mmCIF file of C-alpha atoms in Angstrom:
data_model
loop_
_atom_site.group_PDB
_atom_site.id
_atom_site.type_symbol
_atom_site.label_atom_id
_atom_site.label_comp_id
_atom_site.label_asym_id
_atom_site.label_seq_id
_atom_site.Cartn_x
_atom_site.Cartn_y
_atom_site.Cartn_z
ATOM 1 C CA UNK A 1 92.086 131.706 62.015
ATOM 2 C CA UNK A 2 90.324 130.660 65.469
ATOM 3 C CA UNK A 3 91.855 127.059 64.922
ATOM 4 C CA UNK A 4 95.392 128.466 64.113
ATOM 5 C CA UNK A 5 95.213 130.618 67.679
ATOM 6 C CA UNK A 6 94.087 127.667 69.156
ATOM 7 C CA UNK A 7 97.034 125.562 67.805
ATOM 8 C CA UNK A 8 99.565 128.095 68.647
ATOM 9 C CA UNK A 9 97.954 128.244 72.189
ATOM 10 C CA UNK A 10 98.283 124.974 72.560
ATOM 11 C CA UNK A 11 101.772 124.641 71.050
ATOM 12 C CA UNK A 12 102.789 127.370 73.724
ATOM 13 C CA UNK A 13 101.279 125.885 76.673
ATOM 14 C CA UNK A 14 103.025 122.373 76.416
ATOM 15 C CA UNK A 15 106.382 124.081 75.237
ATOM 16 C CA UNK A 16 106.665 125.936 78.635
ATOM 17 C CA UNK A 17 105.419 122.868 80.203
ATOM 18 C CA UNK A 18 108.164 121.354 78.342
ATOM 19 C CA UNK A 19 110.609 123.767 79.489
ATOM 20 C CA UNK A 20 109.531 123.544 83.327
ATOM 21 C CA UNK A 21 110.244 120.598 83.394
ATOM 22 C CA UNK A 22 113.259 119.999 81.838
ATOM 23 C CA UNK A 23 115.086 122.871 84.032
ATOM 24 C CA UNK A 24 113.134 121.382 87.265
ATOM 25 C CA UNK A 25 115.045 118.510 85.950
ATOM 26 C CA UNK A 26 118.170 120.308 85.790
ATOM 27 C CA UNK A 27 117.593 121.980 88.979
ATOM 28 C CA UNK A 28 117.061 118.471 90.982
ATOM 29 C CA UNK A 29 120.386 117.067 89.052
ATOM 30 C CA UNK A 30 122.204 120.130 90.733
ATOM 31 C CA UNK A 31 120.997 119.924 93.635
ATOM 32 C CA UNK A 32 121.224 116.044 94.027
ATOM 33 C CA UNK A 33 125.110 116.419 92.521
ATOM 34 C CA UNK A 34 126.220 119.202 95.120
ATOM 35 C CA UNK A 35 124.501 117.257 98.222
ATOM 36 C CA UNK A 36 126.459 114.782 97.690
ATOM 37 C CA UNK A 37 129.690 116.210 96.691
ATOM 38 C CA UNK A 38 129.224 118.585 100.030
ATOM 39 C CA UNK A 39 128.747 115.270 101.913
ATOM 40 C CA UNK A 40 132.200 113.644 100.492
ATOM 41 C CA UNK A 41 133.621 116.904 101.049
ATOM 42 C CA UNK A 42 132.615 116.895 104.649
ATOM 43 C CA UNK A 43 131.691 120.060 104.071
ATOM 44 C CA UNK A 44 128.502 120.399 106.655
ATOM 45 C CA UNK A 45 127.016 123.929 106.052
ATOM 46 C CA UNK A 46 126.805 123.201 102.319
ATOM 47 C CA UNK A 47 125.593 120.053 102.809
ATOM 48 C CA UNK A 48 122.650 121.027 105.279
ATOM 49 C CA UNK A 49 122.075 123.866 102.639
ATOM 50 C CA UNK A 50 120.442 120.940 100.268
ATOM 51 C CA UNK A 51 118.046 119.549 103.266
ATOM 52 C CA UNK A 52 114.318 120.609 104.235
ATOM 53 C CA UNK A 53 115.671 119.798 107.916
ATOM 54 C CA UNK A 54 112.210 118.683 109.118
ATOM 55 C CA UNK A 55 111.250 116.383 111.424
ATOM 56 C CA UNK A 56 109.763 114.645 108.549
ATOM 57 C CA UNK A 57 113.024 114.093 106.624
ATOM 58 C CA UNK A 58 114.665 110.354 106.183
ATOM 59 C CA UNK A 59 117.661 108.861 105.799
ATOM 60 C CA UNK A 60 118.701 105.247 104.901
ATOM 61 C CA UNK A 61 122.014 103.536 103.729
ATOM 62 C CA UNK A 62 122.681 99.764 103.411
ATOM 63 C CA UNK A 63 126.283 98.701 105.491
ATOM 64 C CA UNK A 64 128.582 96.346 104.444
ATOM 65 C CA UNK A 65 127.401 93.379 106.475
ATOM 66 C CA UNK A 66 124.033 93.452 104.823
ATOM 67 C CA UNK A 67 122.640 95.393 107.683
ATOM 68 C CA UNK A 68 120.800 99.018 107.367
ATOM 69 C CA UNK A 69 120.977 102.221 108.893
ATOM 70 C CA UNK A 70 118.134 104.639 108.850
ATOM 71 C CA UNK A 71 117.568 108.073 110.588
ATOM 72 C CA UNK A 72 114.349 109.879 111.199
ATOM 73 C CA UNK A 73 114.095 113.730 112.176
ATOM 74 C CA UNK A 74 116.499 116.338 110.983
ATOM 75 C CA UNK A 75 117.721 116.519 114.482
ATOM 76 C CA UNK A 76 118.902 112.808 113.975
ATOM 77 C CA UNK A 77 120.128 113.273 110.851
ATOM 78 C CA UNK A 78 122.412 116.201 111.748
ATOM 79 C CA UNK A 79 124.139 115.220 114.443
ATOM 80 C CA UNK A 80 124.864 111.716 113.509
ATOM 81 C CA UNK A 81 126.367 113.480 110.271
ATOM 82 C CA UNK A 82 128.111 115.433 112.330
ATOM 83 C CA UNK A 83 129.572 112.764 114.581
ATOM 84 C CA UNK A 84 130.244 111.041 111.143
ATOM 85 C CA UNK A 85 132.367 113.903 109.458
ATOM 86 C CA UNK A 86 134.468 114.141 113.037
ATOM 87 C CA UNK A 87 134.970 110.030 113.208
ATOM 88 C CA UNK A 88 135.110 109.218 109.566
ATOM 89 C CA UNK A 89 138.404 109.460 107.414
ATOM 90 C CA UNK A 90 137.747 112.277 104.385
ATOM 91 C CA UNK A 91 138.941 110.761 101.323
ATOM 92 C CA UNK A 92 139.357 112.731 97.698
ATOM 93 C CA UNK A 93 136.474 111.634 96.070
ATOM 94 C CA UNK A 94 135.871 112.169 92.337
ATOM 95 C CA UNK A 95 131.707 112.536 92.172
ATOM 96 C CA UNK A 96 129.609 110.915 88.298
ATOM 97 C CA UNK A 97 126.449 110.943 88.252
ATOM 98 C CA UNK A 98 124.473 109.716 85.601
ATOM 99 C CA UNK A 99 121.267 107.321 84.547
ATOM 100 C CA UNK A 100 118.954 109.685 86.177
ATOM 101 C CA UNK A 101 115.081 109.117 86.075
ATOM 102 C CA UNK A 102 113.074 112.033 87.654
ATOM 103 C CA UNK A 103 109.538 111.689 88.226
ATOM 104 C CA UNK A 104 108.256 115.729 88.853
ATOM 105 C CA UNK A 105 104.322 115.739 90.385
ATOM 106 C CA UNK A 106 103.801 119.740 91.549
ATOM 107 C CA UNK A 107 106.687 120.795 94.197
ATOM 108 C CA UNK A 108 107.471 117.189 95.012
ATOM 109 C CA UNK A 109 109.820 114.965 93.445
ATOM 110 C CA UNK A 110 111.903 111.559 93.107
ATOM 111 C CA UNK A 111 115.281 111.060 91.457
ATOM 112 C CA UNK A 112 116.471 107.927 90.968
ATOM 113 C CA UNK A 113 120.526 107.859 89.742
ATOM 114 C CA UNK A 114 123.687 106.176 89.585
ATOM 115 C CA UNK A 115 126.759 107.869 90.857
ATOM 116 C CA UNK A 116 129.891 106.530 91.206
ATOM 117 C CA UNK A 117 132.910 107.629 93.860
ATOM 118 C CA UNK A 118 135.971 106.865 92.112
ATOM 119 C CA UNK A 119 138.862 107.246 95.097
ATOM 120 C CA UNK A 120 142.737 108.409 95.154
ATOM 121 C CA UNK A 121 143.958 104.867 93.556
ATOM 122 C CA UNK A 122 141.650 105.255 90.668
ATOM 123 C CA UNK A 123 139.056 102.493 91.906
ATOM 124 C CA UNK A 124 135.203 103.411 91.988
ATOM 125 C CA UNK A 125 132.711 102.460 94.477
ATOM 126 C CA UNK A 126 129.197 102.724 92.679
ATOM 127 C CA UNK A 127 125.862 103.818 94.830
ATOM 128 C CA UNK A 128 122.130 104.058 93.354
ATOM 129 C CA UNK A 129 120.655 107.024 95.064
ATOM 130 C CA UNK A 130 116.948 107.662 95.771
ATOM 131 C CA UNK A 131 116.432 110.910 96.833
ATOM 132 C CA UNK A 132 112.689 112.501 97.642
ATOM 133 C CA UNK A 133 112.488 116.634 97.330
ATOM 134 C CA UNK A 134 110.297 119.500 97.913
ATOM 135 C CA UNK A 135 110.203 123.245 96.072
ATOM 136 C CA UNK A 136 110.390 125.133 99.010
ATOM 137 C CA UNK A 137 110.228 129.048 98.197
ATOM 138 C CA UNK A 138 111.395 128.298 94.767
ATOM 139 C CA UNK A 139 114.237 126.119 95.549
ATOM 140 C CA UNK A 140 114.436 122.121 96.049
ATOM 141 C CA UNK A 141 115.475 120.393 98.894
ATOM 142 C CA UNK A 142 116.158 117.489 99.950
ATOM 143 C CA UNK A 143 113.688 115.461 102.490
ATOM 144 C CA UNK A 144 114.888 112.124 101.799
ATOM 145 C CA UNK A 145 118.232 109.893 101.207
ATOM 146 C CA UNK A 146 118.271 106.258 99.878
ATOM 147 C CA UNK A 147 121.922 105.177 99.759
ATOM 148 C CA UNK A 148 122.480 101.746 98.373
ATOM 149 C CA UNK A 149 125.981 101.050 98.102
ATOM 150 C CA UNK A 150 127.728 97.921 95.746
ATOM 151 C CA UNK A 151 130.333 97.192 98.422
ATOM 152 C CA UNK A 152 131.855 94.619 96.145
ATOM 153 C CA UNK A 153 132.338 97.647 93.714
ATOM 154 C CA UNK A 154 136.356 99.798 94.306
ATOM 155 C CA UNK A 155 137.502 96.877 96.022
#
């Protein structure tokens, strides 16, 4: 009997582990989806919505010259996104995202995912994202954005 309580103890305690994990999972999939889609949408509010906005929080992209851009400080960050949404031309974007590998250690995590940004004429410009997050009051955000875009890709 004491081995059959312990089994059933045990079989409880890595199912919820089991559980918490997948819908952290879930959660970071979400979370990673609708940052992004808020981002082709222009849509700022929603977009900041998905951030930490620290000073601590990062941002790099890869241009298509070969060059890099990276951003430090969620002051940074926001206004050059701002001054990107007024300069930029908004495009209908249809958002995938798929091939995602999630490492979860306590309220920090890294996602590591394909998406692809398939445009008005049907062609699709594929990015590997890299994004860093925290649980912050029960919620993750985002503190960090790795953009690698296959420029060669919707062309």
């Amino acid at each position: 009997m004491k081995n059959a309580l312990l089994f059933i103890s045990g079989i409880l305690l890595f199912s919820t582990h089991a559980f918490s994990q997948t819908s952290d999972q879930e959660a970071i999939k979400k979370v990673c989806f609708a940052e992004t889609r808020a981002y082709l949408d222009f849509d700022y509010d929603t977009w900041a919505s998905y951030h930490v906005q620290s000073a601590d929080e990062q941002l790099a992209w890869n241009n298509p010259d070969g060059t890099y851009g990276a951003q430090t400080g969620w002051e940074t960050i926001s206004e050059g996104i701002k001054v990107w949404f007024k300069e930029a031309q908004k495009e209908n974007i249809q958002l995938t995202t798929d091939h995602f590998n999630i490492v979860i250690q306590g309220d920090m995590a890294i996602a590591a995912y394909d998406s692809g940004h398939q445009n008005a004429a049907g062609k699709t410009t594929k990015v590997r994202d890299f994004k860093t997050l925290l649980r912050s009051n029960g919620q993750w955000k985002i503190l960090a954005v790795q953009a690698f875009i296959d420029y060669n890709s919707g062309k």
